[in-house]
XYZ file of C-alpha atoms in Angstrom:
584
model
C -9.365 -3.592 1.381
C -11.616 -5.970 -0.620
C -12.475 -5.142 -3.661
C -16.172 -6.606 -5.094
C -15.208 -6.053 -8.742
C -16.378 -3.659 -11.535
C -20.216 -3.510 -12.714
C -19.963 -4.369 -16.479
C -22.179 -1.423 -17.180
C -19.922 0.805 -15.377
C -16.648 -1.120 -16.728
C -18.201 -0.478 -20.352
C -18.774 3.077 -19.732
C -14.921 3.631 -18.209
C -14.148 2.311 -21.698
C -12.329 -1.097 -20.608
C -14.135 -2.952 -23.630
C -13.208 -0.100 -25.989
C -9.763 -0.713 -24.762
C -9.794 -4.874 -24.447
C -7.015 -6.496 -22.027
C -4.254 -8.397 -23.870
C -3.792 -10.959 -21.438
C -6.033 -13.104 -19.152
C -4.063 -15.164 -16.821
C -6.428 -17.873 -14.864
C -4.928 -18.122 -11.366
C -4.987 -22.207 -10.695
C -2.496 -22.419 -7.351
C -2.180 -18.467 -5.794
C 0.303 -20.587 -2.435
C 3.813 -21.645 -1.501
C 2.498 -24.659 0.324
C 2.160 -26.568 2.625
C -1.119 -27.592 1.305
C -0.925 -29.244 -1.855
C -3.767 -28.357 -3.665
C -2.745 -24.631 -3.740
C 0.443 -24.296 -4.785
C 1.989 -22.250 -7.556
C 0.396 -22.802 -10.911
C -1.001 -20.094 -13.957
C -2.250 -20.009 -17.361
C -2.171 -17.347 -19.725
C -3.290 -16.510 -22.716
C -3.607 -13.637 -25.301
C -7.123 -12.573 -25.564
C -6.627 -12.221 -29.426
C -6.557 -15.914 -30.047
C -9.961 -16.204 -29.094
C -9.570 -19.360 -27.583
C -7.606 -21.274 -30.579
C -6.071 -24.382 -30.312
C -2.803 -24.599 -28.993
C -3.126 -21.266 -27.680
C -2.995 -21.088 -23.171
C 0.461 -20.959 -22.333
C 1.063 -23.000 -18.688
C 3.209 -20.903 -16.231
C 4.680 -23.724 -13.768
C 2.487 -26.301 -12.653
C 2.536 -26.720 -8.863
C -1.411 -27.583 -9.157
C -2.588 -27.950 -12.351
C -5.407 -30.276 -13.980
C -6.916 -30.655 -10.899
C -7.571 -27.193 -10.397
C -8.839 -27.058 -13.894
C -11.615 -29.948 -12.772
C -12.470 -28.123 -9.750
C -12.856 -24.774 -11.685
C -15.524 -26.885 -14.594
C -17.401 -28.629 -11.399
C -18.489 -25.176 -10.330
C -19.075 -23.391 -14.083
C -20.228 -26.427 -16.368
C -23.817 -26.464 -14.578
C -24.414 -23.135 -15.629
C -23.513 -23.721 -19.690
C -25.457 -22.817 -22.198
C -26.115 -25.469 -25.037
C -24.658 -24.075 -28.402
C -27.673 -25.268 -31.061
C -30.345 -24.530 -28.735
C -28.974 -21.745 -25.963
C -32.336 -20.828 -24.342
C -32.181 -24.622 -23.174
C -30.620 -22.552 -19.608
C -32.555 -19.777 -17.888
C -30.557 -16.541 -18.524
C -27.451 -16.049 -16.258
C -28.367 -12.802 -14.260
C -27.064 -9.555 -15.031
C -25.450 -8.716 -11.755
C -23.724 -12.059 -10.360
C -22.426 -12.396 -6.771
C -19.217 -10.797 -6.386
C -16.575 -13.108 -4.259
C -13.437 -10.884 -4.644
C -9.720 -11.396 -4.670
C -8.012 -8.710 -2.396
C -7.273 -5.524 -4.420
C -6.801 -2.031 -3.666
C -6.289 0.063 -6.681
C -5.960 4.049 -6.820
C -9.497 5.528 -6.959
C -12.377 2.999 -8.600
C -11.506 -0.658 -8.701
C -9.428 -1.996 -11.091
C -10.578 -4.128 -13.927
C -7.767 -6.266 -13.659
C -9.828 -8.549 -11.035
C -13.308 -8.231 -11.770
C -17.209 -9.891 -11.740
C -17.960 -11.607 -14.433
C -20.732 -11.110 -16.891
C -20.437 -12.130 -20.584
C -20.513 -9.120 -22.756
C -19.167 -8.681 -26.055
C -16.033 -11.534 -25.542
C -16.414 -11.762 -21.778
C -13.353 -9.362 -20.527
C -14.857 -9.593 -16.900
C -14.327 -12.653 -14.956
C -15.493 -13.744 -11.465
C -12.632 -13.830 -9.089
C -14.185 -16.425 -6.401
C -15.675 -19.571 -8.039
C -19.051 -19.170 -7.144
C -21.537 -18.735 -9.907
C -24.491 -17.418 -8.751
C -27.712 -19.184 -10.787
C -29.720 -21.173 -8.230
C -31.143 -24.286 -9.269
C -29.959 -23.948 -12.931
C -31.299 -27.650 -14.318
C -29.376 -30.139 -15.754
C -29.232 -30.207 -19.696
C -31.774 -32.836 -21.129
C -30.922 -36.295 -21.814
C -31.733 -35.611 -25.491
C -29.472 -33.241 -25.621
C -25.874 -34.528 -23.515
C -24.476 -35.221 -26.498
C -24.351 -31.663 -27.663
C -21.515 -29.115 -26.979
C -21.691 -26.328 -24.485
C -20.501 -22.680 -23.810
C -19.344 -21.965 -20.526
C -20.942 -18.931 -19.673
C -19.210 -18.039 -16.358
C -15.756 -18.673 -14.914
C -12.587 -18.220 -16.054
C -13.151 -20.402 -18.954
C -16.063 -18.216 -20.378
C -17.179 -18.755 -23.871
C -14.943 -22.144 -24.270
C -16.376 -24.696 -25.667
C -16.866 -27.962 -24.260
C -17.501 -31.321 -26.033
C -18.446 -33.618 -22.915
C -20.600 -33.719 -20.351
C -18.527 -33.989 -17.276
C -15.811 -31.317 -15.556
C -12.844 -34.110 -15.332
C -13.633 -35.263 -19.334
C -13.623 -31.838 -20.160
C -10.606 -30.875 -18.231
C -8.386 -33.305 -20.029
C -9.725 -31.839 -23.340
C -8.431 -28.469 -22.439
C -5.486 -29.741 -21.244
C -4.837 -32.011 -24.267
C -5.879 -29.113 -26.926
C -5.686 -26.175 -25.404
C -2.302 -25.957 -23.057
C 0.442 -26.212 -25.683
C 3.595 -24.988 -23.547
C 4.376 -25.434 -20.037
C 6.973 -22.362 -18.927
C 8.950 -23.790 -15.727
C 10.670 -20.850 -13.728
C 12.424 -23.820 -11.666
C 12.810 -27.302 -11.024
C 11.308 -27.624 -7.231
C 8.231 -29.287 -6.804
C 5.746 -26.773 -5.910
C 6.196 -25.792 -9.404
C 6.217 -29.033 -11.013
C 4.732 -31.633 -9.244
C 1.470 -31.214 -11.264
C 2.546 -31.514 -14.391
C 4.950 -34.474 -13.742
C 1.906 -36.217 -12.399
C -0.488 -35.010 -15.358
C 2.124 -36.303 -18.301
C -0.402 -39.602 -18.382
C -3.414 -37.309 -19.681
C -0.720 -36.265 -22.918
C -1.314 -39.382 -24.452
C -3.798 -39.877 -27.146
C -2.827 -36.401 -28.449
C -1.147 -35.510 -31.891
C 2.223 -34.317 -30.733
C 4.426 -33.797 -27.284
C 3.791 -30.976 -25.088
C 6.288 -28.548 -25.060
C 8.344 -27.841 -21.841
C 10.181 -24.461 -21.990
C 12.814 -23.423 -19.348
C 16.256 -22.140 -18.911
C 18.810 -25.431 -19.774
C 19.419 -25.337 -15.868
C 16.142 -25.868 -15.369
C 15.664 -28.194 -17.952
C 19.070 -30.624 -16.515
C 17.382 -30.855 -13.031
C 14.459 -32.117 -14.759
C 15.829 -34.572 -16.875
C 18.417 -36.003 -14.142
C 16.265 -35.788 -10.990
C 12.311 -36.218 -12.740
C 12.125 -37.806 -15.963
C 14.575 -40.174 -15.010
C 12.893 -43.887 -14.876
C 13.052 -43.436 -10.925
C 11.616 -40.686 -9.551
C 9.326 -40.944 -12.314
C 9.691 -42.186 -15.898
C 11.121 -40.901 -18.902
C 7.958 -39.108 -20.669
C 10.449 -36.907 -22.744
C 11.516 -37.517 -26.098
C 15.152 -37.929 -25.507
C 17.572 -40.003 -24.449
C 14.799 -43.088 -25.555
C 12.164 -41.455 -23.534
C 8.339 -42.202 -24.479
C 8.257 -38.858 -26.320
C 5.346 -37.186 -24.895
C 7.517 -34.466 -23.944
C 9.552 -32.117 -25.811
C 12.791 -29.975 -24.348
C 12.981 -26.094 -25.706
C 15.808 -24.492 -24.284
C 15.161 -20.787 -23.889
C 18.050 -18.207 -24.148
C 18.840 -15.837 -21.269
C 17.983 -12.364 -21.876
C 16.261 -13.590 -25.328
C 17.547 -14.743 -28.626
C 19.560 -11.831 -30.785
C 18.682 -13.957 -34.067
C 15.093 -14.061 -33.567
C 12.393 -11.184 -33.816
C 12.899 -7.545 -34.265
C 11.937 -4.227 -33.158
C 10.037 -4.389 -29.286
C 9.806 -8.299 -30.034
C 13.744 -9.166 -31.031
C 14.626 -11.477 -28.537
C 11.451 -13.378 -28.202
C 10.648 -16.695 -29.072
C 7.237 -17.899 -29.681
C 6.156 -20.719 -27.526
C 2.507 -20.929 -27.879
C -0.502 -19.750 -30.594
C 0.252 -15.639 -30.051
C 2.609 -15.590 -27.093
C 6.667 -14.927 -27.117
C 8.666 -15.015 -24.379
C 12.095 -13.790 -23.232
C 13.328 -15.322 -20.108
C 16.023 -13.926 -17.202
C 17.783 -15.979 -14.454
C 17.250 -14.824 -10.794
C 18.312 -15.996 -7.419
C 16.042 -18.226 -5.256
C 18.380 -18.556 -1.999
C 21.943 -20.361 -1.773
C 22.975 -23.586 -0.374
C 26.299 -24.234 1.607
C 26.058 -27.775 1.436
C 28.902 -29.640 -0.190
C 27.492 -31.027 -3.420
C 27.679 -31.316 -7.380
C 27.467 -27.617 -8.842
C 23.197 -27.379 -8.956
C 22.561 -24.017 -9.973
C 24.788 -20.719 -10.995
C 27.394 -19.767 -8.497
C 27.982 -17.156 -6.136
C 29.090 -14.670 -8.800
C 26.450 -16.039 -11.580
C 27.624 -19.357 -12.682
C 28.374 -19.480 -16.687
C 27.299 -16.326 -17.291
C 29.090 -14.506 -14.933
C 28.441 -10.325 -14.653
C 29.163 -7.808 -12.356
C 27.738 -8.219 -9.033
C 27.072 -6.827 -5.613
C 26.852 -7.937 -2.189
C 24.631 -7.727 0.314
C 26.352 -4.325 1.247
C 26.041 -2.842 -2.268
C 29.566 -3.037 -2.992
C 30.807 -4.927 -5.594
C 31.920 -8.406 -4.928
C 35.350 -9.404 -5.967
C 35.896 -13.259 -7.619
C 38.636 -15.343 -6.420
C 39.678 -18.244 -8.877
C 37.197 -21.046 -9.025
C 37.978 -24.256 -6.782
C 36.301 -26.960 -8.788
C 33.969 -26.114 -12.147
C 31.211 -24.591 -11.487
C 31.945 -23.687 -8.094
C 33.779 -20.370 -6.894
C 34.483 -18.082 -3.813
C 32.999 -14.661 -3.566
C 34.668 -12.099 -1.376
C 31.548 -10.331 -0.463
C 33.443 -6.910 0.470
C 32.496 -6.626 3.714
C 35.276 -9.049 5.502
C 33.482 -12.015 4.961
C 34.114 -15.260 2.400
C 31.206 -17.382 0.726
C 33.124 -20.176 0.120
C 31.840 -23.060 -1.942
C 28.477 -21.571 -2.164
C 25.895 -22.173 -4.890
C 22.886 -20.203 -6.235
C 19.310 -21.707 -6.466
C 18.815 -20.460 -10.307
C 14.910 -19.391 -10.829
C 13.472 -17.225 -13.641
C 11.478 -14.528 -14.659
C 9.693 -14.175 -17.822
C 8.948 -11.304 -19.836
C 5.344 -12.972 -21.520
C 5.176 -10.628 -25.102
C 1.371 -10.504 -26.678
C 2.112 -10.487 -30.354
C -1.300 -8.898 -31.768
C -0.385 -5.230 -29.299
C 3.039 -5.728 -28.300
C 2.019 -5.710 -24.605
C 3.684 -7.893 -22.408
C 3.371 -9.190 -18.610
C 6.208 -10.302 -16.578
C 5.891 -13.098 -14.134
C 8.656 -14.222 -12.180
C 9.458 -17.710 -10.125
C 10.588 -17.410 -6.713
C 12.889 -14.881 -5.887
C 15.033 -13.847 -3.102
C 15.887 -10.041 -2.671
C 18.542 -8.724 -4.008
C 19.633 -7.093 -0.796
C 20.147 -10.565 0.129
C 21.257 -12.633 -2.095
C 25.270 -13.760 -3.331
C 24.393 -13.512 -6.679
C 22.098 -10.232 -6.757
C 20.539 -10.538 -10.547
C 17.053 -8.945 -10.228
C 18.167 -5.677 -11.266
C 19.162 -6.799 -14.478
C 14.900 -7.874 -14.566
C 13.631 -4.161 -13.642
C 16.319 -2.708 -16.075
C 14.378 -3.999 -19.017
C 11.122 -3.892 -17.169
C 11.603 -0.065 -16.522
C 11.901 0.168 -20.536
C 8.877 -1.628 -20.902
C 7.182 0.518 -18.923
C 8.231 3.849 -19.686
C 7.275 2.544 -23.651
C 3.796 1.416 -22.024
C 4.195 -2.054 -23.029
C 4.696 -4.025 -20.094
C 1.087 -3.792 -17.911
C 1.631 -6.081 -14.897
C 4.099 -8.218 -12.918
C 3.034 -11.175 -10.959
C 5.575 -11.676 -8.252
C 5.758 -13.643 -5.109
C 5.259 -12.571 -1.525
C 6.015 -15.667 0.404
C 5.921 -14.136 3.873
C 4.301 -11.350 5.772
C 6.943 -9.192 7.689
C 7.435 -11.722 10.668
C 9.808 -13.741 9.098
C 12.869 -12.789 9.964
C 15.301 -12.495 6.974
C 17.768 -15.561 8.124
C 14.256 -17.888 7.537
C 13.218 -16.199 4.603
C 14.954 -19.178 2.580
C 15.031 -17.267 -0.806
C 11.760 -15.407 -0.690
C 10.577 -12.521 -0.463
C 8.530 -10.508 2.553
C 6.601 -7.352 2.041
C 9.174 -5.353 3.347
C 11.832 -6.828 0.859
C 9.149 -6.716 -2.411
C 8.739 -2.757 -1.478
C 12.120 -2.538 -1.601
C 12.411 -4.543 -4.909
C 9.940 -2.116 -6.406
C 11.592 1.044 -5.510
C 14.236 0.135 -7.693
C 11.886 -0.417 -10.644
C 10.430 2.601 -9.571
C 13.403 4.529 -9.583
C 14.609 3.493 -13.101
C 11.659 4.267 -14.570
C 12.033 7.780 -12.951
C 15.625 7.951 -14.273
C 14.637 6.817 -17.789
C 11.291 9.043 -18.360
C 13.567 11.802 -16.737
C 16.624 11.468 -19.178
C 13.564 11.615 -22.463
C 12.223 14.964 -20.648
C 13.518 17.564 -23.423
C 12.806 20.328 -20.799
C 14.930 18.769 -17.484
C 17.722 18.123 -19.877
C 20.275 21.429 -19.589
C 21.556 22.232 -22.828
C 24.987 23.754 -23.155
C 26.358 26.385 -25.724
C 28.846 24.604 -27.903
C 32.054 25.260 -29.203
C 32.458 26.575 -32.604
C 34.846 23.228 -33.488
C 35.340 19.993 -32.624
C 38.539 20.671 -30.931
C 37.219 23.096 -28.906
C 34.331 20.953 -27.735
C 36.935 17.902 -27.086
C 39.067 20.235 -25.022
C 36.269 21.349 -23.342
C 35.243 18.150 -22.375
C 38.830 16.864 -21.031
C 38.761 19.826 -18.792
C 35.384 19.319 -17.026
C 36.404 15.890 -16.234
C 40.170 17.166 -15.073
C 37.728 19.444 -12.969
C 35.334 16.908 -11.773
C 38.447 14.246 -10.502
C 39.924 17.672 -8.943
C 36.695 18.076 -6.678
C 35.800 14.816 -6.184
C 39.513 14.757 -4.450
C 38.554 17.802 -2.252
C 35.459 16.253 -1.094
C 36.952 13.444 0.753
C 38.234 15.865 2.746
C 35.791 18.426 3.547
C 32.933 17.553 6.094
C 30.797 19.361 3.707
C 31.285 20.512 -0.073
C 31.356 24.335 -0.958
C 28.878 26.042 -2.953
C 31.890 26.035 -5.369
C 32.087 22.464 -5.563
C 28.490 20.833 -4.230
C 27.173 19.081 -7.093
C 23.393 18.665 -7.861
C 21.724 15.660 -7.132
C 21.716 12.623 -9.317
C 18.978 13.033 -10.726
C 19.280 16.311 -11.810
C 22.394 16.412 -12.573
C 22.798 17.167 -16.513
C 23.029 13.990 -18.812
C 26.675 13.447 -20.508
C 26.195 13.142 -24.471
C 28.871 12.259 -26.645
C 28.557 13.938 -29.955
C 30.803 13.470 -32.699
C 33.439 15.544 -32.799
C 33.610 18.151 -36.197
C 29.835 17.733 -36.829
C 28.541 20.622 -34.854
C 29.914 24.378 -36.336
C 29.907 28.252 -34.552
C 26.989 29.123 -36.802
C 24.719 26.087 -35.117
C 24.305 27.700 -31.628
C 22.215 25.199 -29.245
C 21.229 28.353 -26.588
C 20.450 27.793 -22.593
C 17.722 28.632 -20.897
C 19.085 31.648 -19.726
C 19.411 32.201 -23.098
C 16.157 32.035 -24.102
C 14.214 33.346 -21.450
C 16.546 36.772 -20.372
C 16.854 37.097 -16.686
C 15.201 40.982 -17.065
C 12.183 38.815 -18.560
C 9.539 38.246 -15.263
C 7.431 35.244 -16.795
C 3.814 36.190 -16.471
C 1.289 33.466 -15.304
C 0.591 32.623 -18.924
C 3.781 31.883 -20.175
C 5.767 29.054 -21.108
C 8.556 29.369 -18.678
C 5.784 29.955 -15.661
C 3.782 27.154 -16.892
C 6.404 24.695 -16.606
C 7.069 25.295 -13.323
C 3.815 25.714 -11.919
C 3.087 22.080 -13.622
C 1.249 19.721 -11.397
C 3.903 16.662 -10.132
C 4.542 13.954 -12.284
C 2.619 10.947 -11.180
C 4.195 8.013 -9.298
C 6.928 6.382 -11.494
C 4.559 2.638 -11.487
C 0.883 4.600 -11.739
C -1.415 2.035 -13.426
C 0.843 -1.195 -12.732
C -0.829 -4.303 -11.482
C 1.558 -6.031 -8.955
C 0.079 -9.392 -8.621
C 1.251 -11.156 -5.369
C 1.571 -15.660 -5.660
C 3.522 -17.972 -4.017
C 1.904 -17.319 -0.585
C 2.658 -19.476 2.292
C 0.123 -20.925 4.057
C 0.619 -20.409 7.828
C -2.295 -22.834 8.749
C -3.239 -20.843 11.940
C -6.399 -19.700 13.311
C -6.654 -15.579 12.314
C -6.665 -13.573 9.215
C -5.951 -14.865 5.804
C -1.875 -14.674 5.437
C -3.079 -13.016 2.439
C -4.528 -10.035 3.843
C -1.840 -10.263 6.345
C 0.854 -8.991 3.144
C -1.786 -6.991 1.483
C -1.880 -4.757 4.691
C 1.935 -4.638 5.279
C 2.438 -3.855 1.909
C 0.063 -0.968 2.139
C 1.918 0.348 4.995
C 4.827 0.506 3.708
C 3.928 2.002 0.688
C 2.483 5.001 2.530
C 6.584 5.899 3.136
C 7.189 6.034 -0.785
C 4.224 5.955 -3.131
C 4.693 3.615 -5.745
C 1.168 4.470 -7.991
C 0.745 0.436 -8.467
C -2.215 -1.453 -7.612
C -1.482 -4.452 -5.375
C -3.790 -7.854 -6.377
C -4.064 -10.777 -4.243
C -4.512 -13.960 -5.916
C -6.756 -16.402 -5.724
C -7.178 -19.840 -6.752
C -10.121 -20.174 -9.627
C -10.148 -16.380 -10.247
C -8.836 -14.527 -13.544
C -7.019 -11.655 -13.983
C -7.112 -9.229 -16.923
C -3.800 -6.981 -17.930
């Protein structure tokens, strides 16, 4: 469905501006390609810094400044002057609302929403039409003065020129601090290898943050003096660039608390970063990106099967076979290394994570996106992490040997269901009621004893049930997830007179709960709510199919939809758009 956006009046009363967003992220490229002047590019920034210098965060830069120009050509005519604002005719209450695709549980989510400027602007116009007709152009007198955007994603910025590409280059040059680069290929770059000429004439180099992979590809295939020339400030570079090399998994020496790990890359932001697969390539070349089994950093893994993968001796450094488990050798294959990044708001503690491309890991030789929804799952279950934005490449016609590291709507439901899952698995193991408590022993050599002997019991059925077509009530076991959690407690510290009592114990089995009691009110409890309710799952990175028909878009919204129907997931799903803003 399309969603028109929240009225402000009814977004105030649901308490959204009680309760501001942390984040806005200003979509500039929502595509994959082929067209490029949509391809992937984002800005973010915490809504704390209240626009401060040095504070919007660039996440890859496919398209970049010229998106920003195109964004001011539509919103500057509608500014307001700042010494004399009733220069402009009032902006209307109620603007136009030119949606981004959204379908949210119950009323629409604020996440994507029309703008109107009210108390900080938290609402934003997701199309780039304003809606002021004939709004004049300011007086001559006055073109010298400054101006406050008043719609757009840019609202309440202000702006010291008088045209959209002037004023472009001063957010870019005072503004955008960082640029975060998930990977080195060009729909993620090109833009801001072409817009290092508009860094001059600043104070200091921009900062380009990435995983060292990332940064190597850059430095030997980019910044180079042939491809393009050396902007950074090494190896005798110009210097309007400077290299921070981010840490996989985050930096132990730095933070602490929900934010150790993170390091601070822009006014109010930290980030923590993860490797992930983007597809492999068989061809025989110099080591490019993390092998089969996870290059340098090598952990267990799993193949395509779900079994793990067994490593055979490396061939030539950086290179290895992986024995995938089910018959079949990868020999001499590499990884395509991408990231995700875990984007930390320092003012809350909220965070968003946004991920480069991705493959699934149903797919991949090097599966590592579990190790990303481990530590999401955390975040989320903690109520700290309040959206992903993740690509959807495809719609479910592409078959999965043409997928070329992506992902299709089949594959991201998937993908999600295993975030989903630890998340159930986490908020059940902190449920004090499903954990089963056992009476303990009165020492600690009783309780060790009694622990060797359940396990002795355990490797005794497990035997038996390879051979049984079907397990005894003697010997069936309860479902994972309900099967009771194995603590280790220290042996000597727990004595006869501290009994810990089971439910049996504590409710007698003479007792008939009445409809008021505890025991009856547990289970009569209405179902726990789907493990990612209130999760805004942001789809980018969509490929153009340039075809007559729907929007390719709508196309993934829909099979997304469908598929969720099978296993309800409780997120909202948010098409991007190019121009619009989206508030977590």
């Amino acid at each position: 469905m399309r969603a028109d956006g929240a009225d402000p009046a009814q977004a105030e009363a649901g308490g959204y501006l009680a309760n501001p967003p942390a984040f806005q992220v200003i979509v500039l490229g929502s595509g994959g390609g082929p067209s490029e002047d949509n391809i992937t590019g984002l800005l973010v920034r915490a809504t704390a810094s209240q626009w401060a210098k040095g504070s919007v965060l660039a996440v890859d830069a496919g398209t970049h400044l010229a998106a920003i120009v195109k964004i001011l050509e539509e919103h500057l005519p509608y500014a307001t002057l700042k010494e004399t604002p009733d220069a402009l005719p009032p902006i209307p209450k109620t603007p136009s609302r030119v949606g981004s695709l959204q379908v949210g549980n119950g009323a629409a989510s604020p996440a994507v929403s029309a703008y109107t400027s009210i108390n900080g602007g938290y609402f934003t116009t997701t199309g780039p039409k304003a809606t002021r007709a004939g709004s004049p152009v300011p007086p001559p007198d006055a073109a010298k003065a400054s101006r406050v955007l008043t719609t757009g994603p840019f609202t309440d910025l202000e702006l010291p020129y008088d045209s959209a590409r002037a004023n472009a280059a001063s957010i870019l040059r005072n503004f955008i601090s960082t640029y975060l680069i998930t990977h080195p290929h060009l729909d993620h770059l090109s833009g801001f290898a072409v817009n290092t000429a508009s860094f001059q004439h600043t104070s200091r180099p921009r900062t380009l943050a990435a995983l060292p992979s990332t940064i190597d590809a850059i430095k030997t295939h980019i910044f180079n003096d042939v491809i393009w020339p050396n902007l950074s400030d090494e190896e005798g570079g110009v210097g309007l660039v400077s290299y921070m090399r981010l840490v996989e998994g985050g930096n132990v020496a730095l933070g602490e608390g929900e934010g150790k790990g993170y390091i601070e890359v822009c006014e109010g932001l930290g980030v923590k970063s993860w490797k992930v697969s983007h597809g492999h390539c068989m061809k025989k070349h110099s080591h490019r990106g993390s092998s089969s089994v996870g290059g340098p950093e090598t952990s267990l893994q799993y193949s395509p099967s779900g079994l793990p993968g067994t490593e055979t001796p490396p061939a030539t450094l950086g290179r290895r076979s992986l024995n995938l488990g089910n018959g079949h050798l990868a020999d001499d294959a590499c990884v395509y290394d991408s990231s995700a990044f875990f984007i930390r708001d320092g003012v809350t503690g909220k965070e968003v994570l946004i991920f480069g491309d991705v493959e699934p890991d149903s797919l991949s030789l090097s599966p590592r996106t579990a190790r990303v929804w481990a530590d999401a799952a955390a975040k989320i279950v903690s109520g700290l992490l309040t959206g992903i934005f993740i690509e959807c490449s495809y719609d479910d016609s592409q078959s999965d040997e043409t997928l070329f590291g992506h992902l299709a709507p089949r594959h991201l439901i998937a993908e999600l269901q295993v975030l989903a899952d630890k998340v159930h698995a986490m908020r059940h193991s902190e449920d004090p009621v499903s954990q089963r408590k056992r009476k303990r022993p009165s020492s600690g050599i009783r309780l060790r004893e009694a622990s060797e002997l359940r396990n002795r019991r355990g490797r005794n059925v497990h035997r038996r049930r390879g051979r049984r077509s079907s397990p005894s009530p003697s010997t069936a076991r309860l479902p994972e997830e309900e099967a009771t959690p194995s603590v280790s407690v220290p042996v000597g510290l727990i004595s006869s007179d501290e009994p810990v009592l089971e439910l049996s114990d504590a409710v007698p089995e003479s007792a008939t709960p009445t409809a008021s009691s505890p025991v009856a009110s547990r289970r009569t409890l209405a179902p726990a709510p789907p493990a990612l309710q209130g999760l805004q799952v942001v789809i980018i990175h969509m490929k153009d199919t340039l075809r007559d028909g729907p929007d390719v878009g709508e196309t993934i919204l829909a099979q997304l939809l469908e598929h969720e129907k099978e296993a309800p997931l409780g997120c909202t799903f948010v098409i991007s758009q190019s121009g619009s803003s989206i508030w977590l």
